[in-house]
């Protein structure tokens, strides 16, 4: 008998038929002798349509009220799933985040979970209930409803898992696991049976969209195993586990991001401005993928940021306001980034292999970065798919067949 | 400056355009110097469509979970109205029933309000906010979400009004007031500027559907004036006030109900069974409009109930199970009831007038009842409209023109 937390995303609960499939699966797991906690997202599409309604009445809706509005979707899923499980002859009870004591910061629309009280959940599990909890939401210390931002239901599931010391957290979605590369780009990409938390965090940060980064960090912190799998095929997916539980492997997967821009501030007399610029970017919550800085040939400081293309104009204006000199900023659009993820990828041999690929194919990297578990190359967007396939062939296919 | 509670029903907040009209009206009232509390219903049609979704997944959904599901509609209205008011340049904040301390019994789907904490509402009013509260819902002592049953938002508005000692409660709806009779049946029916609580309770119980009975009882208990008016024309409607504030008047209005049945249990050896029968009816929450009992010509006890036609079969089966004798029950379908409402209607002169109308027109009453403020006649359904017009002409038109 295990204590299992299962999380179901929006596509898994989007209509009556899908809800009934989920109910059957939860009941099957319960009948196998497990204690079941289920975390649900809003029905697919509902959050977007609620945002649209909000924008109809207010061009810039209050964050607090937006959270009151957006939290209803998960409540609908939770109540309906509870009814569907009871219809199958098992006791079920739903709780909203605030009801089950999910305490968060008061950063509306992007709150962080501070604490979860396990008592109510455990009490209902012990009286043989399936416990259903709304994902994505909680309450601040004054009882205001808060939401955790996009993908926040994954974080709810892991945080609940940690609070009740669950044996495992299963994240059900519309893909059947994590692949060595995007199968739409790289035909021979394969499903990865197991990755480490560190690798998963690198993958999420470098373009793999399946798991919310914060949820993996939380799982790593509390040592909760995550099983990412499909709510459509119900087959085994990918396990995300502690590093110490992993067998060693070189390259776990190749990820990519497109639609990036590089913004370079040149001719800086000193680097005194840099911390100011970083503060501006932090305040506006602008996601900077890579930063590189140094002296350029003429002896001036220079700093480059890699960011979403759609943010480039706004950010360059923000920086211009700060620095007061237009000519200092250079923007390159139409970039992408390809990354190799895996423990030990920073080895000289691997970096050498990629250099050879780039040279042989006439692809010029615009930026590069490496960490213990990732190697990233920023290239012209038109070269992203090609580079991805080449790196997959060289770094994954060859070592698999070796 | 007044402290005003305004309640808006489902048709008043059913789409963006209506919500914006409501926001403008609330802001207009605020700019006139009033402190504003607004109670909202779910967008028109939403509650019914949620019930339909529930029935798709469970043939008999748990009451608790149904309340979790149904409470989202008001939450959507409240958040959107708050945003619409902010767009007009005023501060607004929404609260769910549980957030604002609306404590109820744990009768799911039909809970009663036990208490409301005024602190949070007053705090926000004093910091110049429009305070918006979800109607129809609260929480029991364990924090479970409860709903108050159909029309419960009216009750929320009056209970909030009582808790904060509001100067008046305005109930906005899609009709523009209370009429002396249904204008679709009686052409010369007129809008009543003012009725007493007692008269309003009689009217609600005898077929007038505009105000929820419980809300009027609550208003009477706490002496809160209600102004029932239209959210479409925004014109003055009907005031419901304490009896002592009313000018005396004979007949205030004529109401009617159709689709009734009379169920008579005859040949009872003793009336021992009667209390058992009443208990059954009470447990099933069957609304009995009238009861009459007595001895029939053969010396047996006899009891008659007037109830909804659609309940007649179910109720007669329940009673048969209890009494174990089929022949004892007689059911008459296709009945209706016409009532004259007003302080002093039980006068001999008035009762005599109605008797004359019934005789002159060959209408035979099947049951009758009278109270200090109502006179009711149960007749064949086909005679209801005719009797209503005749009574309106005789008891209202004549005294108006006198």
PDB file of C-alpha atoms in Angstrom, chain A residues 15-16 19-20 53-54 56-59 61-62 64-66 68-69 71-72 75-76 79-80 82-84 86-87 92-95 99 120 142-145, chain B residues 15-16 19-20 53-54 56-59 61-62 64-66 68-69 71-72 75-76 79-80 82-84 86-87 92-95 99 120 142-145:
ATOM      1  CA  UNK A  15     -15.082  17.362 -20.299  1.00  0.00           C
ATOM      2  CA  UNK A  16     -17.361  14.780 -18.725  1.00  0.00           C
ATOM      3  CA  UNK A  19     -13.338  13.283 -16.022  1.00  0.00           C
ATOM      4  CA  UNK A  20     -14.952   9.856 -15.939  1.00  0.00           C
ATOM      5  CA  UNK A  53     -13.768  38.032 -19.647  1.00  0.00           C
ATOM      6  CA  UNK A  54     -11.626  40.001 -17.179  1.00  0.00           C
ATOM      7  CA  UNK A  56     -13.435  42.856 -21.327  1.00  0.00           C
ATOM      8  CA  UNK A  57     -14.341  44.700 -18.138  1.00  0.00           C
ATOM      9  CA  UNK A  58     -10.916  46.074 -17.167  1.00  0.00           C
ATOM     10  CA  UNK A  59      -7.873  46.855 -19.304  1.00  0.00           C
ATOM     11  CA  UNK A  61      -7.520  43.958 -13.814  1.00  0.00           C
ATOM     12  CA  UNK A  62      -6.439  44.023 -10.169  1.00  0.00           C
ATOM     13  CA  UNK A  64      -6.238  40.162  -6.322  1.00  0.00           C
ATOM     14  CA  UNK A  65      -9.522  40.050  -8.231  1.00  0.00           C
ATOM     15  CA  UNK A  66      -7.996  38.126 -11.114  1.00  0.00           C
ATOM     16  CA  UNK A  68     -10.601  35.330  -7.188  1.00  0.00           C
ATOM     17  CA  UNK A  69     -11.808  34.838 -10.767  1.00  0.00           C
ATOM     18  CA  UNK A  71      -9.460  30.063  -8.914  1.00  0.00           C
ATOM     19  CA  UNK A  72     -12.976  28.902  -9.870  1.00  0.00           C
ATOM     20  CA  UNK A  75     -12.977  24.264  -7.967  1.00  0.00           C
ATOM     21  CA  UNK A  76     -15.282  23.091 -10.759  1.00  0.00           C
ATOM     22  CA  UNK A  79     -16.235  19.055  -7.263  1.00  0.00           C
ATOM     23  CA  UNK A  80     -17.089  17.191 -10.477  1.00  0.00           C
ATOM     24  CA  UNK A  82     -15.458  14.028  -6.452  1.00  0.00           C
ATOM     25  CA  UNK A  83     -18.974  13.333  -7.779  1.00  0.00           C
ATOM     26  CA  UNK A  84     -17.639  11.046 -10.515  1.00  0.00           C
ATOM     27  CA  UNK A  86     -18.648   8.658  -5.665  1.00  0.00           C
ATOM     28  CA  UNK A  87     -20.664   7.455  -8.644  1.00  0.00           C
ATOM     29  CA  UNK A  92     -14.528  11.299  -2.102  1.00  0.00           C
ATOM     30  CA  UNK A  93     -14.236  14.848  -0.809  1.00  0.00           C
ATOM     31  CA  UNK A  94     -12.944  18.003  -2.471  1.00  0.00           C
ATOM     32  CA  UNK A  95     -11.057  20.877  -0.876  1.00  0.00           C
ATOM     33  CA  UNK A  99      -9.709  25.094   2.804  1.00  0.00           C
ATOM     34  CA  UNK A 120      -7.369  17.650   7.117  1.00  0.00           C
ATOM     35  CA  UNK A 142      -5.245  37.513   5.409  1.00  0.00           C
ATOM     36  CA  UNK A 143      -7.339  34.844   3.721  1.00  0.00           C
ATOM     37  CA  UNK A 144      -7.164  36.417   0.253  1.00  0.00           C
ATOM     38  CA  UNK A 145      -7.270  33.880  -2.576  1.00  0.00           C
TER      39      UNK A 145
ATOM     40  CA  UNK B  15     -22.755  39.323 -19.587  1.00  0.00           C
ATOM     41  CA  UNK B  16     -20.083  41.997 -19.882  1.00  0.00           C
ATOM     42  CA  UNK B  19     -22.008  44.003 -15.643  1.00  0.00           C
ATOM     43  CA  UNK B  20     -20.766  47.350 -16.926  1.00  0.00           C
ATOM     44  CA  UNK B  53     -22.652  19.003 -15.580  1.00  0.00           C
ATOM     45  CA  UNK B  54     -23.003  17.482 -12.095  1.00  0.00           C
ATOM     46  CA  UNK B  56     -23.669  14.007 -16.121  1.00  0.00           C
ATOM     47  CA  UNK B  57     -21.079  12.568 -13.737  1.00  0.00           C
ATOM     48  CA  UNK B  58     -23.329  11.502 -10.874  1.00  0.00           C
ATOM     49  CA  UNK B  59     -27.006  10.560 -10.864  1.00  0.00           C
ATOM     50  CA  UNK B  61     -24.419  14.164  -6.515  1.00  0.00           C
ATOM     51  CA  UNK B  62     -23.300  14.638  -2.904  1.00  0.00           C
ATOM     52  CA  UNK B  64     -21.508  18.982  -0.149  1.00  0.00           C
ATOM     53  CA  UNK B  65     -19.833  18.703  -3.545  1.00  0.00           C
ATOM     54  CA  UNK B  66     -22.777  20.289  -5.339  1.00  0.00           C
ATOM     55  CA  UNK B  68     -18.546  23.470  -3.914  1.00  0.00           C
ATOM     56  CA  UNK B  69     -19.526  23.435  -7.585  1.00  0.00           C
ATOM     57  CA  UNK B  71     -20.657  28.513  -5.410  1.00  0.00           C
ATOM     58  CA  UNK B  72     -18.292  29.396  -8.292  1.00  0.00           C
ATOM     59  CA  UNK B  75     -17.428  34.227  -7.345  1.00  0.00           C
ATOM     60  CA  UNK B  76     -17.100  34.932 -11.075  1.00  0.00           C
ATOM     61  CA  UNK B  79     -14.535  39.355  -9.266  1.00  0.00           C
ATOM     62  CA  UNK B  80     -15.689  40.729 -12.625  1.00  0.00           C
ATOM     63  CA  UNK B  82     -14.944  44.475  -8.840  1.00  0.00           C
ATOM     64  CA  UNK B  83     -12.773  44.837 -11.951  1.00  0.00           C
ATOM     65  CA  UNK B  84     -15.491  46.783 -13.793  1.00  0.00           C
ATOM     66  CA  UNK B  86     -12.057  49.761 -10.672  1.00  0.00           C
ATOM     67  CA  UNK B  87     -12.071  50.485 -14.397  1.00  0.00           C
ATOM     68  CA  UNK B  92     -13.431  47.780  -5.121  1.00  0.00           C
ATOM     69  CA  UNK B  93     -12.811  44.454  -3.413  1.00  0.00           C
ATOM     70  CA  UNK B  94     -14.686  41.162  -3.655  1.00  0.00           C
ATOM     71  CA  UNK B  95     -15.248  38.607  -0.910  1.00  0.00           C
ATOM     72  CA  UNK B  99     -14.174  34.983   3.424  1.00  0.00           C
ATOM     73  CA  UNK B 120     -14.050  43.028   7.262  1.00  0.00           C
ATOM     74  CA  UNK B 142     -15.967  23.214   9.692  1.00  0.00           C
ATOM     75  CA  UNK B 143     -15.258  25.550   6.795  1.00  0.00           C
ATOM     76  CA  UNK B 144     -17.259  23.529   4.257  1.00  0.00           C
ATOM     77  CA  UNK B 145     -18.815  25.658   1.518  1.00  0.00           C
TER      78      UNK B 145
END
